[in-house]
PDB file of C-alpha atoms in Angstrom:
ATOM      1  CA  UNK A  26       6.489   2.491  -2.020  1.00 65.00           C
ATOM      2  CA  UNK A  27       9.175  -0.412  -1.316  1.00 78.00           C
ATOM      3  CA  UNK A  28      10.146  -4.045  -2.137  1.00 84.00           C
ATOM      4  CA  UNK A  29       8.059  -7.362  -1.942  1.00 86.00           C
ATOM      5  CA  UNK A  30       9.991 -10.837  -1.712  1.00 86.00           C
ATOM      6  CA  UNK A  31       7.580 -13.824  -1.536  1.00 85.00           C
ATOM      7  CA  UNK A  32       9.677 -16.669  -0.121  1.00 84.00           C
ATOM      8  CA  UNK A  33       9.291 -20.610  -0.080  1.00 79.00           C
ATOM      9  CA  UNK A  34       8.550 -20.539   2.843  1.00 81.00           C
ATOM     10  CA  UNK A  35       5.542 -18.558   3.372  1.00 82.00           C
ATOM     11  CA  UNK A  36       6.705 -17.501   7.013  1.00 85.00           C
ATOM     12  CA  UNK A  37       9.683 -15.746   5.621  1.00 88.00           C
ATOM     13  CA  UNK A  38       8.111 -13.788   2.484  1.00 89.00           C
ATOM     14  CA  UNK A  39       9.055 -10.021   3.139  1.00 91.00           C
ATOM     15  CA  UNK A  40       8.740  -5.884   2.661  1.00 91.00           C
ATOM     16  CA  UNK A  41      12.102  -4.739   2.627  1.00 91.00           C
ATOM     17  CA  UNK A  42      12.712  -1.403   4.339  1.00 91.00           C
ATOM     18  CA  UNK A  43      16.324   0.255   4.674  1.00 91.00           C
ATOM     19  CA  UNK A  44      18.295  -1.343   7.172  1.00 92.00           C
ATOM     20  CA  UNK A  45      19.665   0.077  10.438  1.00 94.00           C
ATOM     21  CA  UNK A  46      22.192  -0.324  13.178  1.00 95.00           C
ATOM     22  CA  UNK A  47      19.155  -1.721  14.739  1.00 94.00           C
ATOM     23  CA  UNK A  48      17.194  -3.645  12.092  1.00 93.00           C
ATOM     24  CA  UNK A  49      17.955  -5.988   8.881  1.00 94.00           C
ATOM     25  CA  UNK A  50      14.664  -3.928   7.105  1.00 93.00           C
ATOM     26  CA  UNK A  51      12.969  -7.089   6.488  1.00 94.00           C
ATOM     27  CA  UNK A  52       9.520  -6.910   7.875  1.00 94.00           C
ATOM     28  CA  UNK A  53       8.759 -10.852   7.879  1.00 94.00           C
ATOM     29  CA  UNK A  54       4.901 -12.859   7.785  1.00 91.00           C
ATOM     30  CA  UNK A  55       6.357 -13.999  10.704  1.00 93.00           C
ATOM     31  CA  UNK A  56       6.624 -10.553  12.499  1.00 95.00           C
ATOM     32  CA  UNK A  57       3.519  -9.254  11.117  1.00 95.00           C
ATOM     33  CA  UNK A  58       1.711 -12.097  12.974  1.00 93.00           C
ATOM     34  CA  UNK A  59       2.577 -10.725  16.373  1.00 94.00           C
ATOM     35  CA  UNK A  60       2.236  -6.977  15.247  1.00 96.00           C
ATOM     36  CA  UNK A  61      -1.510  -6.108  17.006  1.00 96.00           C
ATOM     37  CA  UNK A  62      -2.585  -2.942  13.722  1.00 94.00           C
ATOM     38  CA  UNK A  63      -5.094  -0.754  14.480  1.00 92.00           C
ATOM     39  CA  UNK A  64      -5.846  -0.040  10.618  1.00 94.00           C
ATOM     40  CA  UNK A  65      -8.759   0.146   8.420  1.00 95.00           C
ATOM     41  CA  UNK A  66      -6.539  -0.926   4.696  1.00 96.00           C
ATOM     42  CA  UNK A  67      -3.300  -2.459   4.326  1.00 95.00           C
ATOM     43  CA  UNK A  68      -1.595  -1.533   0.647  1.00 95.00           C
ATOM     44  CA  UNK A  69       0.862  -3.522  -0.729  1.00 93.00           C
ATOM     45  CA  UNK A  70       1.620  -2.412  -4.093  1.00 92.00           C
ATOM     46  CA  UNK A  71       4.966  -4.853  -4.089  1.00 87.00           C
ATOM     47  CA  UNK A  72       6.153  -7.423  -6.084  1.00 85.00           C
ATOM     48  CA  UNK A  73       4.878 -10.691  -5.279  1.00 82.00           C
ATOM     49  CA  UNK A  74       3.179  -9.373  -2.046  1.00 86.00           C
ATOM     50  CA  UNK A  75      -0.153 -11.453  -2.435  1.00 86.00           C
ATOM     51  CA  UNK A  76       1.200 -14.661  -2.761  1.00 81.00           C
ATOM     52  CA  UNK A  77       0.985 -17.557  -0.718  1.00 80.00           C
ATOM     53  CA  UNK A  78       2.379 -21.000   0.384  1.00 75.00           C
ATOM     54  CA  UNK A  79       1.752 -23.627   2.135  1.00 61.00           C
ATOM     55  CA  UNK A  80       2.983 -23.653   6.074  1.00 55.00           C
ATOM     56  CA  UNK A  81       3.063 -26.493   8.578  1.00 49.00           C
ATOM     57  CA  UNK A  82       3.939 -25.613  12.472  1.00 54.00           C
ATOM     58  CA  UNK A  83       7.728 -26.981  13.410  1.00 53.00           C
ATOM     59  CA  UNK A  84       8.312 -28.141   9.535  1.00 51.00           C
ATOM     60  CA  UNK A  85       8.258 -25.099   8.024  1.00 51.00           C
ATOM     61  CA  UNK A  86       6.416 -24.918   3.812  1.00 48.00           C
ATOM     62  CA  UNK A  87       4.592 -27.850   2.771  1.00 49.00           C
ATOM     63  CA  UNK A  88       1.620 -28.038   4.650  1.00 47.00           C
ATOM     64  CA  UNK A  89      -2.153 -26.898   3.132  1.00 49.00           C
ATOM     65  CA  UNK A  90      -2.420 -23.315   5.394  1.00 56.00           C
ATOM     66  CA  UNK A  91      -1.636 -21.296   3.184  1.00 66.00           C
ATOM     67  CA  UNK A  92       0.172 -18.092   4.829  1.00 77.00           C
ATOM     68  CA  UNK A  93       1.977 -14.825   3.433  1.00 85.00           C
ATOM     69  CA  UNK A  94       2.077 -10.948   3.923  1.00 91.00           C
ATOM     70  CA  UNK A  95      -2.005 -11.077   2.851  1.00 91.00           C
ATOM     71  CA  UNK A  96      -2.553 -13.396   5.854  1.00 91.00           C
ATOM     72  CA  UNK A  97      -0.473 -11.892   8.295  1.00 93.00           C
ATOM     73  CA  UNK A  98      -1.902  -8.317   7.531  1.00 94.00           C
ATOM     74  CA  UNK A  99      -5.403  -9.742   8.558  1.00 94.00           C
ATOM     75  CA  UNK A 100      -4.301 -12.007  11.412  1.00 94.00           C
ATOM     76  CA  UNK A 101      -2.897  -8.537  12.574  1.00 96.00           C
ATOM     77  CA  UNK A 102      -5.993  -6.910  12.544  1.00 95.00           C
ATOM     78  CA  UNK A 103      -6.351  -4.978   9.311  1.00 96.00           C
ATOM     79  CA  UNK A 104      -9.939  -5.919   7.530  1.00 96.00           C
ATOM     80  CA  UNK A 105      -8.799  -5.559   4.462  1.00 96.00           C
ATOM     81  CA  UNK A 106      -5.535  -5.996   2.185  1.00 95.00           C
ATOM     82  CA  UNK A 107      -4.427  -5.378  -0.905  1.00 96.00           C
ATOM     83  CA  UNK A 108      -1.793  -6.892  -2.727  1.00 93.00           C
ATOM     84  CA  UNK A 109      -0.390  -8.580  -5.899  1.00 93.00           C
ATOM     85  CA  UNK A 110       0.200 -11.882  -7.571  1.00 91.00           C
ATOM     86  CA  UNK A 111       3.369 -11.489  -9.835  1.00 89.00           C
ATOM     87  CA  UNK A 112       6.357  -8.546 -10.580  1.00 91.00           C
ATOM     88  CA  UNK A 113       4.746  -4.765 -11.045  1.00 93.00           C
ATOM     89  CA  UNK A 114       5.887  -2.991 -12.934  1.00 93.00           C
ATOM     90  CA  UNK A 115       7.014   0.801 -11.458  1.00 92.00           C
ATOM     91  CA  UNK A 116       5.420   2.850 -13.752  1.00 93.00           C
ATOM     92  CA  UNK A 117       2.004   1.597 -14.277  1.00 94.00           C
ATOM     93  CA  UNK A 118       2.252   0.562 -10.307  1.00 94.00           C
ATOM     94  CA  UNK A 119       2.707   4.296  -9.399  1.00 94.00           C
ATOM     95  CA  UNK A 120      -0.486   5.299 -12.106  1.00 95.00           C
ATOM     96  CA  UNK A 121      -2.479   2.454 -10.239  1.00 96.00           C
ATOM     97  CA  UNK A 122      -2.038   4.001  -6.880  1.00 96.00           C
ATOM     98  CA  UNK A 123      -1.972   7.208  -7.585  1.00 97.00           C
ATOM     99  CA  UNK A 124      -5.186   6.971  -8.714  1.00 97.00           C
ATOM    100  CA  UNK A 125      -6.869   4.261  -6.769  1.00 98.00           C
ATOM    101  CA  UNK A 126      -5.463   7.147  -3.449  1.00 97.00           C
ATOM    102  CA  UNK A 127      -7.548   9.640  -5.411  1.00 98.00           C
ATOM    103  CA  UNK A 128     -10.202   7.416  -5.968  1.00 98.00           C
ATOM    104  CA  UNK A 129     -10.063   6.485  -2.681  1.00 97.00           C
ATOM    105  CA  UNK A 130      -9.581   9.875  -0.115  1.00 97.00           C
ATOM    106  CA  UNK A 131     -10.428  12.624  -3.249  1.00 98.00           C
ATOM    107  CA  UNK A 132     -13.787  10.780  -4.539  1.00 97.00           C
ATOM    108  CA  UNK A 133     -15.114   8.708  -1.264  1.00 98.00           C
ATOM    109  CA  UNK A 134     -15.626   5.656  -3.347  1.00 97.00           C
ATOM    110  CA  UNK A 135     -15.204   2.265  -1.440  1.00 97.00           C
ATOM    111  CA  UNK A 136     -12.209   0.286  -1.573  1.00 97.00           C
ATOM    112  CA  UNK A 137     -12.948  -2.418  -4.057  1.00 97.00           C
ATOM    113  CA  UNK A 138     -14.388   0.207  -6.614  1.00 97.00           C
ATOM    114  CA  UNK A 139     -11.419   2.458  -5.776  1.00 98.00           C
ATOM    115  CA  UNK A 140      -8.924  -0.157  -6.838  1.00 98.00           C
ATOM    116  CA  UNK A 141     -11.481  -1.479  -9.992  1.00 97.00           C
ATOM    117  CA  UNK A 142     -11.500   2.110 -11.244  1.00 98.00           C
ATOM    118  CA  UNK A 143      -7.828   2.654 -10.910  1.00 97.00           C
ATOM    119  CA  UNK A 144      -7.269  -0.880 -12.512  1.00 97.00           C
ATOM    120  CA  UNK A 145      -9.892   0.085 -15.439  1.00 96.00           C
ATOM    121  CA  UNK A 146      -8.149   3.433 -15.532  1.00 95.00           C
ATOM    122  CA  UNK A 147      -4.751   2.460 -16.475  1.00 94.00           C
ATOM    123  CA  UNK A 148      -6.128  -0.330 -19.012  1.00 94.00           C
ATOM    124  CA  UNK A 149      -7.759   2.094 -20.422  1.00 94.00           C
ATOM    125  CA  UNK A 150      -4.499   4.619 -20.976  1.00 90.00           C
ATOM    126  CA  UNK A 151      -3.926   6.717 -24.022  1.00 88.00           C
ATOM    127  CA  UNK A 152      -0.910   7.538 -22.556  1.00 84.00           C
ATOM    128  CA  UNK A 153       0.796   4.291 -22.602  1.00 87.00           C
ATOM    129  CA  UNK A 154      -0.572   1.442 -25.063  1.00 87.00           C
ATOM    130  CA  UNK A 155       1.162  -1.362 -23.428  1.00 90.00           C
ATOM    131  CA  UNK A 156      -0.575  -0.725 -20.300  1.00 92.00           C
ATOM    132  CA  UNK A 157      -3.551  -3.109 -22.007  1.00 94.00           C
ATOM    133  CA  UNK A 158      -1.871  -6.256 -21.324  1.00 94.00           C
ATOM    134  CA  UNK A 159      -2.962  -7.360 -18.021  1.00 94.00           C
ATOM    135  CA  UNK A 160       0.871  -8.137 -16.573  1.00 95.00           C
ATOM    136  CA  UNK A 161       0.322  -3.733 -15.828  1.00 94.00           C
ATOM    137  CA  UNK A 162      -2.842  -3.107 -14.258  1.00 95.00           C
ATOM    138  CA  UNK A 163      -4.485  -6.808 -13.084  1.00 95.00           C
ATOM    139  CA  UNK A 164      -2.119  -8.137 -10.113  1.00 94.00           C
ATOM    140  CA  UNK A 165      -3.733  -5.996  -7.235  1.00 96.00           C
ATOM    141  CA  UNK A 166      -6.136  -7.739  -5.572  1.00 95.00           C
ATOM    142  CA  UNK A 167      -8.209  -6.794  -2.487  1.00 96.00           C
ATOM    143  CA  UNK A 168      -9.135  -9.651   0.377  1.00 94.00           C
ATOM    144  CA  UNK A 169     -10.746  -8.639   3.567  1.00 92.00           C
ATOM    145  CA  UNK A 170     -14.599  -7.090   4.045  1.00 84.00           C
ATOM    146  CA  UNK A 171     -16.030  -4.046   3.036  1.00 76.00           C
TER     147      UNK A 171
END
């Protein structure tokens, strides 16, 4: 798990990692566009990881070409990306992601079904009545091909 940060200049939206002496710890949308990924799925459960903004080359934000982390990973070669639409709660995100991976890896469900079932499990959780609110289970979405 990590943090995500949406920037009005969508190419500067980023996933935050630990900084080192060699690296600032930020993986920006712009940097992701330059990657050559060979993964079948990217999961971005961090806050605001699926938000997009306009971008015009050489003029930064304000265009109608919607870009962000999701578009960057798709362009870099990932056929599917799971991301979030808003700030997420740590505990419910953990519950959704744990159940998602059980559904995907142990139950061998397709990605879209594994995510849907995980969201429904959190929605219907008897452990935390607050999780019935869409804030806790609805920010996750899948983009790409199955």
